[in-house]
């Protein structure tokens, strides 16, 4: 206990400094991970057409590009229509996917995203 | 006849009624109010419900909770078993993608910890010991498991009040945060539409939890169990090959542990431990911490917005107070009210998960500085 500070402002300053320093270093580590990512280039190439889809096409037409193989297009169109009706623009709908799904569906989505 | 009277007298003297105190009545009433808020008003019913019922149970005199399952549940809290298990489930449910895509939002998570330290300083000024002040301050992180974890290590006698304050304010996020957010932002700032986040690769999502665990655990070993379990859960989710473990962590396990943790928290609310001035002070300091954290996050968001030429909507700063994902949802709701075309949820998830890490770091720092050596 010797040497332990009881000055609240000093404790506050030390703690805030440590929290900021740790999170900034974590940010640096994240940038390093991004830089050394061996899958990055491949991902950017495959992501480009997907990112362009919502801007280039109408939402109802764009959405099925990622899910048409596994979902009913009418269901997708209905969901997109409902989201647009809530006040969100078509540019904001990039894709539709179920939130609670089987692991198989998730794995399938990840694999199709990688290709 | 004598035997009958002796038997009746014995039943009476063994009953809870004969030992029932006014304090028990007050706390049972508190429990009933919390039950009303949980099940009728639907304020965090999954947490507040078991806490409230635990409170009622704890105030039944002669309940025999010194042994049996209730003793085990209490031990799960006092031996710091439940908070790391909750973090395992939280990790499995959390997508760190928005944070990885926009690492500068880590600063918002750090800024929102300011509330923690405002409450810490305030608690020390009004007479709590540095250890107690540290445990009280962490309420501002809006992170129930971390609050309980720190309280058991620094101020076990205040555990009930701290846990209740932390979970109560977490459930009141949609009521407390919006006025503070609006107070510190202009209509124009709230209308800012943020750019879409970049794609995050699977490599980044898998490496991030591993690197973070090693880095933070080496720096602050006292929170290794919290950070480690959070990141292990996330690794289950992101690895793509442990779907069954991720599913168990984010559903069955976290639900089971939530029942135990919340009920156990309620069990700490016995009248003799809860009905005192300290509890009222803790509740007040917790509110100060929460408002302070929200304000600091929003103000830092404003600074960030000024620096990057108006690309950041300051409303996402308030999500830095943890409370995943409710704080992010509040940012989304307030942003959408200002501009219906605004979609801040994914952007707010960055500071939100940064807040979880930030609160764990703040807890580790306080343990390093304040824990009795």
XYZ file of C-alpha atoms in Angstrom:
488
model
C 0.000 0.000 0.000
C 3.015 2.299 0.419
C 3.262 5.020 -2.166
C -0.317 4.434 -3.298
C -1.888 7.746 -4.258
C -5.161 8.883 -2.688
C -5.504 12.027 -4.758
C -8.722 11.502 -6.767
C -7.707 13.862 -9.557
C -4.337 12.168 -9.977
C -6.003 8.720 -10.077
C -8.470 10.076 -12.634
C -5.699 11.532 -14.805
C -3.592 8.337 -14.661
C -6.584 6.144 -15.498
C -7.751 8.248 -18.419
C -4.216 8.354 -19.806
C -3.873 4.574 -19.561
C -7.290 3.932 -21.147
C -6.542 6.272 -24.068
C -3.021 4.895 -24.506
C -4.188 1.258 -24.531
C -7.012 1.899 -26.979
C -4.781 3.984 -29.256
C -2.218 1.161 -29.274
C -5.021 -1.264 -30.027
C -5.967 0.937 -32.973
C -2.367 0.820 -34.195
C -2.406 -2.979 -33.903
C -5.611 -3.071 -35.939
C -3.975 -0.995 -38.662
C -0.986 -3.360 -38.654
C -3.314 -6.372 -38.932
C -5.026 -4.659 -41.866
C -1.687 -3.934 -43.533
C -0.322 -7.470 -43.231
C -3.626 -9.107 -44.144
C -2.714 -11.589 -46.915
C -6.357 -11.958 -47.997
C -6.936 -8.220 -48.350
C -6.273 -7.795 -52.080
C -8.381 -10.756 -53.086
C -11.200 -9.468 -50.893
C -11.121 -5.958 -52.361
C -11.348 -7.319 -55.879
C -14.306 -9.531 -55.088
C -16.016 -6.861 -52.978
C -16.012 -4.185 -55.678
C -18.945 -5.415 -57.772
C -21.020 -6.142 -54.659
C -20.445 -2.604 -53.346
C -21.457 -1.136 -56.687
C -24.703 -3.073 -56.904
C -26.970 -0.975 -54.650
C -25.969 2.267 -56.374
C -26.269 0.928 -59.867
C -29.617 -0.780 -59.586
C -32.961 -0.380 -57.928
C -33.130 -1.904 -54.423
C -35.493 -4.693 -55.355
C -33.237 -5.712 -58.196
C -29.989 -5.200 -56.254
C -30.795 -7.115 -53.125
C -31.186 -10.568 -54.651
C -27.620 -10.430 -56.032
C -26.306 -11.827 -52.777
C -29.129 -14.120 -51.787
C -31.085 -15.100 -54.852
C -29.620 -18.578 -54.853
C -30.982 -19.426 -51.420
C -34.010 -17.192 -50.896
C -37.329 -16.533 -52.507
C -37.050 -13.310 -54.542
C -40.591 -12.302 -53.590
C -39.679 -12.431 -49.898
C -36.588 -10.324 -50.542
C -38.622 -7.801 -52.530
C -41.190 -7.568 -49.740
C -38.490 -6.965 -47.120
C -36.804 -4.312 -49.231
C -40.144 -2.617 -49.862
C -40.886 -2.570 -46.127
C -37.483 -1.100 -45.276
C -37.850 1.602 -47.928
C -41.319 2.384 -46.604
C -39.754 3.036 -43.192
C -37.889 5.974 -44.690
C -34.530 4.501 -45.633
C -33.214 5.161 -49.121
C -32.352 2.448 -51.613
C -28.639 3.313 -51.360
C -28.645 2.170 -47.756
C -29.750 -1.380 -48.508
C -26.651 -3.351 -49.411
C -27.893 -6.867 -48.681
C -30.476 -8.816 -46.750
C -29.684 -11.728 -44.523
C -31.451 -13.463 -41.658
C -30.185 -12.518 -38.172
C -30.867 -15.885 -36.543
C -29.947 -18.643 -38.909
C -28.394 -22.025 -38.965
C -24.647 -22.315 -38.868
C -24.839 -23.890 -42.303
C -26.438 -20.773 -43.782
C -23.811 -18.548 -42.146
C -20.971 -20.726 -43.414
C -22.494 -20.721 -46.858
C -22.717 -16.925 -46.776
C -19.109 -16.601 -45.691
C -17.892 -18.979 -48.403
C -19.911 -17.273 -51.117
C -18.584 -13.909 -49.919
C -15.042 -15.165 -50.224
C -15.420 -16.335 -53.806
C -53.749 -29.593 23.655
C -50.315 -28.720 25.009
C -48.688 -30.618 22.181
C -50.803 -28.703 19.694
C -49.815 -25.340 21.198
C -46.134 -26.339 21.291
C -46.298 -27.380 17.636
C -48.024 -24.165 16.591
C -45.564 -22.085 18.629
C -42.699 -23.966 17.008
C -44.063 -23.303 13.517
C -44.464 -19.607 14.387
C -40.982 -19.190 15.884
C -39.434 -20.946 12.883
C -41.424 -18.908 10.411
C -40.172 -15.869 8.572
C -42.998 -13.780 10.019
C -41.578 -13.900 13.529
C -38.253 -12.453 12.295
C -39.736 -10.093 9.747
C -38.353 -6.554 10.071
C -39.583 -3.264 8.583
C -36.406 -3.245 6.462
C -37.432 -6.549 4.884
C -40.844 -5.091 4.050
C -39.240 -2.072 2.386
C -36.889 -4.233 0.334
C -39.687 -6.592 -0.722
C -41.573 -3.506 -1.848
C -38.488 -2.397 -3.793
C -38.357 -5.878 -5.362
C -42.022 -5.646 -6.355
C -41.476 -2.217 -7.940
C -38.523 -3.615 -9.903
C -40.664 -6.580 -10.977
C -43.287 -4.129 -12.209
C -40.647 -2.214 -14.174
C -39.274 -5.437 -15.630
C -42.456 -7.237 -16.619
C -44.957 -4.416 -17.156
C -42.721 -1.556 -18.338
C -40.301 -4.022 -19.981
C -37.103 -2.255 -18.791
C -34.434 -4.940 -19.416
C -36.804 -7.711 -18.220
C -34.211 -10.436 -18.774
C -31.952 -8.865 -16.156
C -34.238 -6.831 -13.965
C -36.753 -9.691 -13.575
C -34.387 -12.153 -11.852
C -32.677 -9.324 -9.927
C -36.041 -8.179 -8.570
C -37.126 -11.687 -7.648
C -33.755 -12.346 -6.007
C -34.310 -9.182 -3.969
C -37.671 -10.510 -2.745
C -36.117 -13.890 -1.890
C -33.176 -12.296 -0.053
C -35.547 -10.474 2.269
C -37.438 -13.525 3.454
C -36.028 -14.066 6.943
C -34.597 -17.531 7.742
C -34.505 -18.439 4.068
C -31.649 -20.892 4.582
C -29.629 -19.512 1.697
C -26.383 -20.188 3.572
C -26.316 -23.543 1.796
C -27.747 -25.207 -1.282
C -28.223 -23.789 -4.743
C -28.601 -20.194 -3.557
C -25.262 -20.413 -1.758
C -23.720 -21.754 -4.964
C -25.209 -18.888 -6.983
C -23.843 -16.373 -4.482
C -20.456 -18.091 -4.659
C -20.529 -17.781 -8.436
C -20.603 -14.026 -7.993
C -18.221 -13.695 -5.052
C -15.677 -15.995 -6.748
C -15.903 -14.035 -10.019
C -17.183 -17.004 -12.032
C -20.247 -15.531 -13.712
C -18.916 -12.236 -15.156
C -16.283 -13.926 -17.382
C -18.875 -16.488 -18.544
C -21.239 -13.659 -19.476
C -18.373 -12.081 -21.409
C -17.913 -15.340 -23.320
C -21.481 -15.053 -24.558
C -21.168 -11.323 -25.231
C -18.074 -12.028 -27.334
C -19.929 -14.670 -29.321
C -22.741 -12.202 -30.009
C -20.536 -9.217 -30.849
C -19.360 -8.256 -34.305
C -16.084 -6.352 -33.999
C -16.243 -5.615 -37.744
C -17.439 -1.982 -37.413
C -14.633 -1.291 -34.937
C -11.977 -2.944 -37.113
C -13.268 -1.078 -40.166
C -13.038 2.267 -38.363
C -10.396 2.020 -35.587
C -10.616 5.709 -34.717
C -13.926 4.933 -32.991
C -11.771 3.351 -30.267
C -11.156 6.919 -29.117
C -14.875 7.414 -28.584
C -14.919 4.287 -26.417
C -12.033 5.727 -24.430
C -13.616 9.176 -24.091
C -16.850 7.721 -22.736
C -14.861 6.231 -19.840
C -14.544 9.788 -18.548
C -17.805 9.208 -16.670
C -16.151 6.370 -14.761
C -13.473 8.671 -13.469
C -15.828 11.555 -12.701
C -17.753 9.204 -10.415
C -14.506 7.836 -8.953
C -13.311 11.328 -8.064
C -16.759 12.302 -6.766
C -16.963 9.199 -4.578
C -13.545 9.886 -3.071
C -14.448 13.510 -2.421
C -17.591 12.536 -0.476
C -15.714 10.071 1.691
C -15.590 6.620 0.078
C -12.222 4.865 0.183
C -10.228 4.821 -3.077
C -11.095 1.133 -3.553
C -14.817 1.724 -3.034
C -14.684 4.787 -5.275
C -13.100 2.735 -8.040
C -15.821 0.104 -7.804
C -18.539 2.784 -7.798
C -16.997 4.647 -10.715
C -17.114 1.663 -13.045
C -20.935 1.940 -13.037
C -20.338 4.724 -15.574
C -19.028 2.100 -17.979
C -22.584 0.691 -18.181
C -21.154 -2.790 -18.100
C -22.843 -5.022 -15.527
C -20.393 -7.957 -15.497
C -17.349 -5.658 -15.206
C -19.041 -3.692 -12.412
C -19.683 -6.903 -10.480
C -16.172 -8.180 -11.202
C -14.546 -5.000 -9.895
C -16.884 -4.681 -6.909
C -16.088 -8.220 -5.711
C -12.391 -7.394 -5.849
C -12.363 -3.829 -4.499
C -15.541 -3.323 -2.443
C -17.486 -6.547 -1.730
C -19.700 -4.816 0.839
C -21.058 -2.508 -1.861
C -21.661 -5.257 -4.429
C -25.475 -5.211 -4.208
C -25.831 -1.455 -4.577
C -23.259 -1.267 -7.388
C -24.797 -4.147 -9.341
C -28.302 -2.783 -9.002
C -27.202 0.727 -9.995
C -25.264 -0.610 -13.000
C -28.099 -2.778 -14.307
C -30.759 -0.170 -13.536
C -28.944 2.506 -15.516
C -28.248 0.048 -18.334
C -31.967 -0.600 -18.562
C -32.616 3.139 -18.545
C -30.198 3.903 -21.412
C -33.058 4.819 -23.809
C -34.369 7.325 -21.261
C -31.124 8.811 -19.907
C -29.020 9.205 -23.034
C -31.206 11.032 -25.619
C -31.610 14.304 -23.632
C -27.847 14.413 -22.987
C -27.104 13.668 -26.649
C -29.445 16.412 -27.822
C -28.102 18.887 -25.269
C -24.557 18.647 -26.618
C -25.271 18.478 -30.363
C -26.863 20.764 -32.919
C -29.574 19.638 -35.331
C -27.046 19.944 -38.181
C -24.580 17.638 -36.403
C -27.270 15.054 -35.714
C -28.164 15.020 -39.395
C -24.662 14.043 -40.555
C -24.795 10.918 -42.725
C -21.672 8.790 -42.347
C -19.919 6.968 -45.173
C -20.374 3.219 -45.520
C -17.756 1.194 -43.652
C -15.145 -0.799 -45.553
C -15.306 -4.577 -45.817
C -13.485 -6.400 -43.022
C -11.813 -9.670 -43.978
C -12.133 -12.909 -42.065
C -8.379 -12.749 -41.404
C -8.768 -9.440 -39.564
C -11.752 -10.687 -37.585
C -9.879 -13.802 -36.458
C -6.542 -12.137 -35.687
C -8.076 -9.186 -33.827
C -9.371 -11.098 -30.764
C -6.133 -13.073 -30.459
C -3.864 -10.024 -30.642
C -6.117 -7.975 -28.347
C -6.187 -10.702 -25.704
C -2.415 -11.072 -25.670
C -1.772 -7.319 -25.639
C -4.300 -6.308 -22.959
C -3.694 -9.364 -20.778
C 0.045 -8.779 -20.730
C -0.496 -5.132 -19.831
C -3.326 -5.635 -17.312
C -3.247 -9.281 -16.151
C -5.989 -8.710 -13.573
C -8.629 -8.506 -16.316
C -7.335 -11.458 -18.339
C -10.356 -13.582 -17.484
C -12.776 -10.880 -18.681
C -10.939 -9.885 -21.854
C -9.875 -13.459 -22.557
C -13.408 -14.833 -22.364
C -14.809 -11.936 -24.414
C -12.307 -12.608 -27.166
C -12.626 -16.394 -26.953
C -16.365 -16.058 -27.539
C -15.683 -13.776 -30.485
C -13.141 -16.214 -31.875
C -15.779 -18.968 -31.750
C -18.023 -16.684 -33.797
C -15.473 -15.542 -36.358
C -13.411 -18.681 -36.886
C -16.172 -20.205 -39.003
C -15.337 -23.703 -37.794
C -16.703 -23.605 -34.220
C -20.307 -22.782 -34.957
C -21.612 -25.154 -32.285
C -19.480 -23.542 -29.571
C -20.491 -20.070 -30.714
C -24.131 -21.103 -30.715
C -23.902 -22.489 -27.172
C -22.008 -19.412 -25.916
C -24.417 -16.889 -27.381
C -27.602 -18.745 -26.474
C -27.771 -21.548 -23.908
C -24.731 -20.600 -21.849
C -25.303 -16.857 -21.605
C -28.989 -17.370 -20.842
C -28.193 -19.845 -18.071
C -25.480 -17.666 -16.558
C -27.678 -14.566 -16.839
C -30.306 -16.294 -14.689
C -27.680 -17.121 -12.061
C -25.895 -13.768 -12.188
C -29.050 -11.673 -12.087
C -30.694 -13.755 -9.362
C -27.448 -13.745 -7.379
C -27.266 -9.967 -7.721
C -30.780 -9.728 -6.329
C -29.747 -11.960 -3.434
C -27.205 -9.323 -2.362
C -30.048 -6.855 -1.781
C -30.910 -7.886 1.751
C -32.187 -5.060 3.959
C -29.209 -5.119 6.327
C -26.759 -4.606 3.434
C -28.828 -2.397 1.172
C -30.818 0.042 3.287
C -28.236 2.673 4.108
C -26.992 6.070 2.967
C -24.187 4.514 0.904
C -26.729 2.926 -1.426
C -28.411 6.267 -2.130
C -25.027 7.901 -2.741
C -24.022 5.076 -5.096
C -27.254 5.393 -7.067
C -26.661 9.168 -7.403
C -22.979 8.753 -8.331
C -23.917 6.095 -10.870
C -26.265 8.537 -12.577
C -23.537 11.212 -12.622
C -21.118 8.664 -14.094
C -23.583 7.624 -16.769
C -24.462 11.156 -17.821
C -20.786 12.156 -17.698
C -19.760 9.230 -19.891
C -22.487 9.941 -22.426
C -21.606 13.645 -22.542
C -17.870 12.963 -22.864
C -18.473 10.514 -25.727
C -20.667 12.983 -27.602
C -18.262 15.876 -27.020
C -15.332 13.804 -28.261
C -17.466 12.886 -31.259
C -17.892 16.605 -31.939
C -14.131 17.093 -31.794
C -13.658 14.153 -34.153
C -16.273 15.602 -36.494
C -14.453 18.938 -36.542
C -11.109 17.268 -37.223
C -12.320 15.042 -40.077
C -14.351 17.790 -41.747
C -17.792 16.699 -40.620
C -17.609 13.036 -41.596
C -18.377 11.771 -38.086
C -21.815 12.096 -36.557
C -21.179 13.004 -32.877
C -24.192 10.931 -31.814
C -22.160 7.727 -32.170
C -19.934 8.949 -29.304
C -22.620 8.216 -26.729
C -22.425 4.523 -27.645
C -18.956 4.441 -26.069
C -20.524 3.674 -22.691
C -20.799 -0.092 -23.467
C -24.371 -1.316 -22.843
C -24.111 -3.395 -26.038
C -26.088 -3.041 -28.245
C -28.640 -0.765 -26.631
C -26.436 2.341 -26.580
C -25.745 1.888 -30.317
C -29.473 1.504 -30.914
C -30.105 4.798 -29.083
C -27.577 6.527 -31.373
C -29.452 5.084 -34.338
C -32.845 6.197 -33.040
C -31.758 9.761 -32.190
C -29.915 10.056 -35.528
C -32.901 8.751 -37.485
C -35.189 11.230 -35.742
C -32.965 14.099 -36.908
C -32.664 12.693 -40.417
C -34.827 9.693 -41.426
C -32.250 8.732 -44.067
C -29.571 8.435 -41.379
C -28.393 4.929 -40.549
C -25.919 5.104 -37.654
C -26.323 1.658 -36.105
C -23.257 -0.025 -37.604
C -21.148 3.112 -37.099
C -22.235 3.271 -33.448
C -21.347 -0.390 -32.921
C -17.666 0.623 -33.263
C -17.546 2.853 -30.177
C -20.023 0.533 -28.470
C -17.710 -2.496 -28.553
C -14.730 -0.177 -27.952
C -16.570 0.848 -24.794
C -16.676 -2.769 -23.610
C -12.919 -3.062 -24.100
C -12.403 0.428 -22.626
C -14.374 -0.407 -19.488
C -12.382 -3.624 -19.025
C -9.157 -1.630 -19.442
C -10.399 0.981 -16.951
C -11.227 -1.824 -14.501
C -7.779 -3.363 -14.973
C -6.094 -0.008 -14.459
C -8.035 0.608 -11.272
C -7.179 -2.859 -9.997
C -3.509 -2.190 -10.733
C -3.583 1.161 -8.944
C -6.092 0.603 -6.144
C -6.207 -3.105 -5.260
C -4.725 -3.874 -1.840
C -1.270 -5.332 -2.430
